[in-house]
Amino acid sequence: MAIGRVVVAVVCALVLTAPSTEAAPAQDEHSPTTMTMTYEADGLVGVVHAPRTLVGALPLVLTSDISARPLVRQGAVVVVVPDRSALPRHRELWRELSDGTGPLAQRFAGFARHVVVAEP
């Protein structure tokens, strides 16, 4: 009877520690955790997609028509705006934020030292 228990214990241990046959995800399928927030300032509305952890200087991408997810996975902060003609005004809001001022400064203060606003 004791030998039977040992055999069962060994079989259970082998099953629990056996390597998985499930395929591991490819390296390019791994993405950092992201966050999505919206803002309304000076009559402008934007949806911000960004890495959850902001490290270093991240490029700011302002757009009205592309999927943000691939760019965020590459470390960009993406702002999607519904009105393409308002992109320059959004850029100015984020430029002010990068200086620590403007209407976005309170809500997005953590972005101030991490977002690089490029010229168009």
Backbone as JSON Lines, residues from 0, in Angstrom:
{"i":0,"aa":"M","n":[0.82,-1.18,0.0],"ca":[0.0,0.0,0.0],"c":[0.87,1.25,0.0]}
{"i":1,"aa":"A","n":[1.96,1.25,0.76],"ca":[2.85,2.41,0.83],"c":[3.51,2.64,-0.51]}
{"i":2,"aa":"I","n":[3.86,1.55,-1.23],"ca":[4.51,1.68,-2.54],"c":[3.52,2.32,-3.53]}
{"i":3,"aa":"G","n":[2.27,1.96,-3.44],"ca":[1.24,2.54,-4.31],"c":[1.14,4.05,-4.12]}
{"i":4,"aa":"R","n":[1.19,4.5,-2.88],"ca":[1.14,5.93,-2.59],"c":[2.37,6.66,-3.15]}
{"i":5,"aa":"V","n":[3.52,6.04,-3.03],"ca":[4.75,6.64,-3.56],"c":[4.66,6.76,-5.08]}
{"i":6,"aa":"V","n":[4.16,5.71,-5.74],"ca":[4.03,5.73,-7.2],"c":[3.06,6.85,-7.61]}
{"i":7,"aa":"V","n":[1.94,6.97,-6.92],"ca":[0.98,8.02,-7.23],"c":[1.61,9.4,-7.02]}
{"i":8,"aa":"A","n":[2.36,9.57,-5.95],"ca":[3.01,10.85,-5.67],"c":[4.03,11.19,-6.76]}
{"i":9,"aa":"V","n":[4.81,10.2,-7.2],"ca":[5.81,10.43,-8.25],"c":[5.12,10.79,-9.57]}
{"i":10,"aa":"V","n":[4.05,10.09,-9.92],"ca":[3.32,10.38,-11.15],"c":[2.74,11.78,-11.1]}
{"i":11,"aa":"C","n":[2.16,12.15,-9.99],"ca":[1.61,13.5,-9.84],"c":[2.71,14.55,-9.98]}
{"i":12,"aa":"A","n":[3.85,14.31,-9.37],"ca":[4.96,15.25,-9.47],"c":[5.45,15.38,-10.91]}
{"i":13,"aa":"L","n":[5.52,14.27,-11.64],"ca":[5.95,14.32,-13.03],"c":[4.96,15.08,-13.9]}
{"i":14,"aa":"V","n":[3.68,14.88,-13.66],"ca":[2.66,15.58,-14.44],"c":[2.7,17.07,-14.14]}
{"i":15,"aa":"L","n":[2.84,17.44,-12.88],"ca":[2.83,18.85,-12.5],"c":[4.08,19.6,-12.94]}
{"i":16,"aa":"T","n":[5.2,18.9,-13.07],"ca":[6.44,19.58,-13.43],"c":[6.85,19.36,-14.89]}
{"i":17,"aa":"A","n":[6.05,18.63,-15.65],"ca":[6.37,18.39,-17.05],"c":[6.3,19.69,-17.85]}
{"i":18,"aa":"P","n":[7.18,19.84,-18.83],"ca":[7.13,21.05,-19.65],"c":[5.81,21.13,-20.41]}
{"i":19,"aa":"S","n":[5.35,22.33,-20.59],"ca":[4.1,22.55,-21.3],"c":[4.3,22.32,-22.79]}
{"i":20,"aa":"T","n":[3.28,21.77,-23.43],"ca":[3.33,21.58,-24.87],"c":[2.74,22.78,-25.6]}
{"i":21,"aa":"E","n":[2.21,23.74,-24.84],"ca":[1.64,24.93,-25.44],"c":[2.77,25.8,-25.99]}
{"i":22,"aa":"A","n":[2.58,26.34,-27.17],"ca":[3.61,27.16,-27.79],"c":[3.77,28.46,-27.03]}
{"i":23,"aa":"A","n":[5.0,28.87,-26.84],"ca":[5.28,30.14,-26.18],"c":[5.03,31.27,-27.18]}
{"i":24,"aa":"P","n":[4.57,32.43,-26.7],"ca":[4.34,33.54,-27.63],"c":[5.65,34.02,-28.23]}
{"i":25,"aa":"A","n":[5.58,34.47,-29.46],"ca":[6.76,35.02,-30.12],"c":[7.18,36.3,-29.41]}
{"i":26,"aa":"Q","n":[8.46,36.64,-29.49],"ca":[8.97,37.82,-28.81],"c":[8.24,39.09,-29.23]}
{"i":27,"aa":"D","n":[7.9,39.21,-30.51],"ca":[7.25,40.43,-30.96],"c":[5.79,40.53,-30.56]}
{"i":28,"aa":"E","n":[5.23,39.46,-30.0],"ca":[3.85,39.51,-29.52],"c":[3.75,40.08,-28.11]}
{"i":29,"aa":"H","n":[4.88,40.14,-27.42],"ca":[4.88,40.67,-26.06],"c":[4.77,42.19,-26.12]}
{"i":30,"aa":"S","n":[3.89,42.74,-25.33],"ca":[3.76,44.2,-25.32],"c":[3.77,44.7,-23.89]}
{"i":31,"aa":"P","n":[4.35,45.86,-23.67],"ca":[4.32,46.41,-22.32],"c":[2.89,46.81,-21.96]}
{"i":32,"aa":"T","n":[2.65,46.9,-20.71],"ca":[1.33,47.31,-20.25],"c":[1.1,48.76,-20.66]}
{"i":33,"aa":"T","n":[-0.09,49.02,-21.18],"ca":[-0.4,50.37,-21.64],"c":[-1.56,50.95,-20.85]}
{"i":34,"aa":"M","n":[-1.72,52.26,-20.99],"ca":[-2.85,52.94,-20.35],"c":[-3.51,53.83,-21.39]}
{"i":35,"aa":"T","n":[-4.78,54.06,-21.22],"ca":[-5.54,54.92,-22.11],"c":[-6.32,55.92,-21.26]}
{"i":36,"aa":"M","n":[-6.2,57.19,-21.61],"ca":[-6.89,58.26,-20.89],"c":[-7.45,59.25,-21.91]}
{"i":37,"aa":"T","n":[-8.45,59.98,-21.52],"ca":[-8.98,61.02,-22.4],"c":[-8.81,62.38,-21.73]}
{"i":38,"aa":"Y","n":[-8.82,63.41,-22.55],"ca":[-8.8,64.75,-22.0],"c":[-9.67,65.66,-22.85]}
{"i":39,"aa":"E","n":[-10.13,66.72,-22.2],"ca":[-10.85,67.79,-22.87],"c":[-10.28,69.08,-22.31]}
{"i":40,"aa":"A","n":[-9.66,69.87,-23.19],"ca":[-9.03,71.11,-22.75],"c":[-9.13,72.14,-23.86]}
{"i":41,"aa":"D","n":[-9.52,73.33,-23.52],"ca":[-9.64,74.42,-24.49],"c":[-10.5,74.02,-25.69]}
{"i":42,"aa":"G","n":[-11.56,73.26,-25.45],"ca":[-12.45,72.83,-26.52],"c":[-11.91,71.7,-27.38]}
{"i":43,"aa":"L","n":[-10.79,71.12,-26.99],"ca":[-10.18,70.02,-27.73],"c":[-10.35,68.71,-26.96]}
{"i":44,"aa":"V","n":[-10.58,67.63,-27.69],"ca":[-10.72,66.32,-27.08],"c":[-9.64,65.41,-27.65]}
{"i":45,"aa":"G","n":[-8.98,64.66,-26.78],"ca":[-7.96,63.72,-27.24],"c":[-7.99,62.45,-26.41]}
{"i":46,"aa":"V","n":[-7.55,61.36,-27.03],"ca":[-7.42,60.08,-26.33],"c":[-5.94,59.74,-26.31]}
{"i":47,"aa":"V","n":[-5.38,59.59,-25.12],"ca":[-3.96,59.35,-24.94],"c":[-3.73,57.86,-24.71]}
{"i":48,"aa":"H","n":[-2.85,57.28,-25.51],"ca":[-2.41,55.89,-25.34],"c":[-0.93,55.96,-25.01]}
{"i":49,"aa":"A","n":[-0.53,55.33,-23.9],"ca":[0.87,55.44,-23.48],"c":[1.29,54.19,-22.71]}
{"i":50,"aa":"P","n":[2.61,53.93,-22.67],"ca":[3.09,52.86,-21.79],"c":[2.72,53.22,-20.35]}
{"i":51,"aa":"R","n":[2.36,52.22,-19.58],"ca":[1.97,52.47,-18.18],"c":[3.14,53.04,-17.39]}
{"i":52,"aa":"T","n":[4.34,52.6,-17.68],"ca":[5.53,53.11,-17.0],"c":[6.26,54.03,-17.96]}
{"i":53,"aa":"L","n":[6.4,55.27,-17.57],"ca":[7.08,56.26,-18.41],"c":[8.54,56.33,-17.98]}
{"i":54,"aa":"V","n":[9.43,55.93,-18.89],"ca":[10.86,55.94,-18.6],"c":[11.57,56.66,-19.73]}
{"i":55,"aa":"G","n":[12.37,57.65,-19.38],"ca":[13.12,58.37,-20.39],"c":[12.24,59.29,-21.21]}
{"i":56,"aa":"A","n":[12.81,59.77,-22.31],"ca":[12.09,60.67,-23.21],"c":[11.36,59.85,-24.26]}
{"i":57,"aa":"L","n":[10.05,60.01,-24.3],"ca":[9.21,59.26,-25.24],"c":[8.69,60.19,-26.32]}
{"i":58,"aa":"P","n":[8.7,59.74,-27.58],"ca":[8.15,60.59,-28.63],"c":[6.64,60.72,-28.53]}
{"i":59,"aa":"L","n":[6.13,61.89,-28.86],"ca":[4.7,62.12,-28.89],"c":[4.24,62.03,-30.33]}
{"i":60,"aa":"V","n":[3.21,61.21,-30.57],"ca":[2.63,61.06,-31.89],"c":[1.2,61.56,-31.82]}
{"i":61,"aa":"L","n":[0.9,62.6,-32.58],"ca":[-0.45,63.13,-32.67],"c":[-1.04,62.65,-33.98]}
{"i":62,"aa":"T","n":[-2.21,62.03,-33.92],"ca":[-2.8,61.47,-35.12],"c":[-4.32,61.5,-35.04]}
{"i":63,"aa":"S","n":[-4.95,61.34,-36.19],"ca":[-6.41,61.26,-36.21],"c":[-6.88,59.98,-36.88]}
{"i":64,"aa":"D","n":[-5.95,59.18,-37.4],"ca":[-6.45,58.09,-38.22],"c":[-5.67,56.77,-38.16]}
{"i":65,"aa":"I","n":[-4.76,56.55,-37.23],"ca":[-4.07,55.27,-37.2],"c":[-4.26,54.58,-35.87]}
{"i":66,"aa":"S","n":[-4.02,53.31,-35.88],"ca":[-4.1,52.53,-34.65],"c":[-2.91,52.87,-33.76]}
{"i":67,"aa":"A","n":[-3.17,53.13,-32.52],"ca":[-2.12,53.55,-31.59],"c":[-1.33,52.39,-31.01]}
{"i":68,"aa":"R","n":[-1.9,51.23,-30.94],"ca":[-1.28,50.13,-30.21],"c":[0.15,49.8,-30.66]}
{"i":69,"aa":"P","n":[0.44,49.64,-31.96],"ca":[1.81,49.31,-32.35],"c":[2.82,50.38,-31.94]}
{"i":70,"aa":"L","n":[2.44,51.64,-32.02],"ca":[3.36,52.71,-31.64],"c":[3.6,52.76,-30.14]}
{"i":71,"aa":"V","n":[2.56,52.49,-29.37],"ca":[2.7,52.48,-27.91],"c":[3.61,51.33,-27.49]}
{"i":72,"aa":"R","n":[3.48,50.19,-28.14],"ca":[4.35,49.06,-27.83],"c":[5.81,49.37,-28.11]}
{"i":73,"aa":"Q","n":[6.05,50.31,-29.01],"ca":[7.43,50.71,-29.32],"c":[7.91,51.85,-28.42]}
{"i":74,"aa":"G","n":[7.07,52.27,-27.48],"ca":[7.47,53.27,-26.5],"c":[7.04,54.68,-26.78]}
{"i":75,"aa":"A","n":[6.09,54.89,-27.68],"ca":[5.61,56.24,-27.97],"c":[4.37,56.56,-27.14]}
{"i":76,"aa":"V","n":[4.14,57.85,-26.96],"ca":[2.88,58.33,-26.39],"c":[2.06,58.8,-27.59]}
{"i":77,"aa":"V","n":[0.88,58.21,-27.77],"ca":[0.06,58.5,-28.93],"c":[-1.21,59.21,-28.48]}
{"i":78,"aa":"V","n":[-1.49,60.35,-29.13],"ca":[-2.71,61.09,-28.86],"c":[-3.56,61.04,-30.12]}
{"i":79,"aa":"V","n":[-4.72,60.43,-30.01],"ca":[-5.64,60.32,-31.13],"c":[-6.69,61.41,-30.97]}
{"i":80,"aa":"V","n":[-6.83,62.23,-32.01],"ca":[-7.79,63.34,-31.98],"c":[-8.8,63.14,-33.09]}
{"i":81,"aa":"P","n":[-10.06,63.48,-32.85],"ca":[-11.09,63.25,-33.87],"c":[-11.02,64.22,-35.05]}
{"i":82,"aa":"D","n":[-10.46,65.41,-34.84],"ca":[-10.45,66.44,-35.87],"c":[-9.01,66.71,-36.31]}
{"i":83,"aa":"R","n":[-8.67,66.24,-37.5],"ca":[-7.3,66.4,-38.03],"c":[-6.86,67.87,-38.09]}
{"i":84,"aa":"S","n":[-7.79,68.76,-38.36],"ca":[-7.44,70.17,-38.46],"c":[-7.02,70.77,-37.12]}
{"i":85,"aa":"A","n":[-7.32,70.08,-36.02],"ca":[-6.96,70.57,-34.69],"c":[-5.6,70.06,-34.21]}
{"i":86,"aa":"L","n":[-4.9,69.29,-35.03],"ca":[-3.6,68.73,-34.61],"c":[-2.61,69.81,-34.14]}
{"i":87,"aa":"P","n":[-2.48,70.94,-34.84],"ca":[-1.54,71.97,-34.35],"c":[-1.92,72.5,-32.96]}
{"i":88,"aa":"R","n":[-3.19,72.64,-32.69],"ca":[-3.62,73.12,-31.36],"c":[-3.32,72.08,-30.29]}
{"i":89,"aa":"H","n":[-3.52,70.79,-30.59],"ca":[-3.16,69.72,-29.64],"c":[-1.65,69.73,-29.4]}
{"i":90,"aa":"R","n":[-0.88,69.9,-30.47],"ca":[0.58,69.93,-30.34],"c":[1.0,71.04,-29.38]}
{"i":91,"aa":"E","n":[0.36,72.19,-29.49],"ca":[0.68,73.3,-28.6],"c":[0.34,72.97,-27.14]}
{"i":92,"aa":"L","n":[-0.8,72.3,-26.91],"ca":[-1.14,71.87,-25.54],"c":[-0.05,70.99,-24.95]}
{"i":93,"aa":"W","n":[0.45,70.05,-25.74],"ca":[1.48,69.12,-25.26],"c":[2.83,69.81,-25.13]}
{"i":94,"aa":"R","n":[3.1,70.79,-25.97],"ca":[4.34,71.56,-25.84],"c":[4.31,72.33,-24.52]}
{"i":95,"aa":"E","n":[3.16,72.93,-24.19],"ca":[3.02,73.61,-22.91],"c":[3.22,72.63,-21.76]}
{"i":96,"aa":"L","n":[2.63,71.44,-21.89],"ca":[2.77,70.43,-20.84],"c":[4.23,70.04,-20.65]}
{"i":97,"aa":"S","n":[4.98,69.92,-21.74],"ca":[6.39,69.54,-21.6],"c":[7.17,70.61,-20.84]}
{"i":98,"aa":"D","n":[6.65,71.85,-20.8],"ca":[7.25,72.92,-20.0],"c":[6.65,72.97,-18.59]}
{"i":99,"aa":"G","n":[5.68,72.08,-18.31],"ca":[5.04,72.04,-17.0],"c":[3.93,73.06,-16.83]}
{"i":100,"aa":"T","n":[3.42,73.59,-17.95],"ca":[2.35,74.6,-17.87],"c":[1.18,74.17,-18.74]}
{"i":101,"aa":"G","n":[0.17,75.01,-18.81],"ca":[-0.98,74.76,-19.67],"c":[-2.08,73.95,-19.02]}
{"i":102,"aa":"P","n":[-3.19,73.78,-19.74],"ca":[-4.36,73.12,-19.18],"c":[-4.19,71.62,-18.92]}
{"i":103,"aa":"L","n":[-3.19,70.98,-19.51],"ca":[-2.97,69.55,-19.27],"c":[-2.02,69.3,-18.09]}
{"i":104,"aa":"A","n":[-1.42,70.34,-17.57],"ca":[-0.36,70.2,-16.56],"c":[-0.79,69.47,-15.3]}
{"i":105,"aa":"Q","n":[-1.99,69.71,-14.84],"ca":[-2.41,69.05,-13.6],"c":[-2.69,67.57,-13.81]}
{"i":106,"aa":"R","n":[-3.48,67.23,-14.83],"ca":[-3.88,65.84,-15.03],"c":[-2.75,64.97,-15.56]}
{"i":107,"aa":"F","n":[-1.89,65.53,-16.41],"ca":[-0.83,64.76,-17.05],"c":[0.56,65.19,-16.58]}
{"i":108,"aa":"A","n":[0.66,65.63,-15.35],"ca":[1.94,66.13,-14.82],"c":[3.06,65.11,-14.96]}
{"i":109,"aa":"G","n":[2.76,63.84,-14.8],"ca":[3.79,62.8,-14.92],"c":[4.37,62.66,-16.3]}
{"i":110,"aa":"F","n":[3.69,63.17,-17.3],"ca":[4.17,63.11,-18.68],"c":[5.17,64.24,-18.97]}
{"i":111,"aa":"A","n":[5.14,65.31,-18.19],"ca":[5.88,66.54,-18.51],"c":[7.35,66.28,-18.82]}
{"i":112,"aa":"R","n":[8.02,65.49,-18.08],"ca":[9.45,65.28,-18.31],"c":[9.75,64.07,-19.19]}
{"i":113,"aa":"H","n":[8.7,63.44,-19.71],"ca":[8.91,62.23,-20.53],"c":[8.49,62.37,-21.99]}
{"i":114,"aa":"V","n":[7.73,63.38,-22.33],"ca":[7.2,63.49,-23.69],"c":[8.03,64.5,-24.49]}
{"i":115,"aa":"V","n":[8.45,64.07,-25.65],"ca":[9.18,64.95,-26.56],"c":[8.24,65.34,-27.69]}
{"i":116,"aa":"V","n":[7.95,66.63,-27.79],"ca":[7.05,67.12,-28.83],"c":[7.91,67.55,-30.01]}
{"i":117,"aa":"A","n":[7.81,66.81,-31.1],"ca":[8.59,67.11,-32.3],"c":[7.88,68.15,-33.15]}
{"i":118,"aa":"E","n":[8.64,68.85,-33.91],"ca":[8.07,69.8,-34.87],"c":[7.44,69.01,-36.01]}
{"i":119,"aa":"P","n":[6.39,69.54,-36.63],"ca":[5.73,68.79,-37.73],"c":[6.63,68.66,-38.95]}
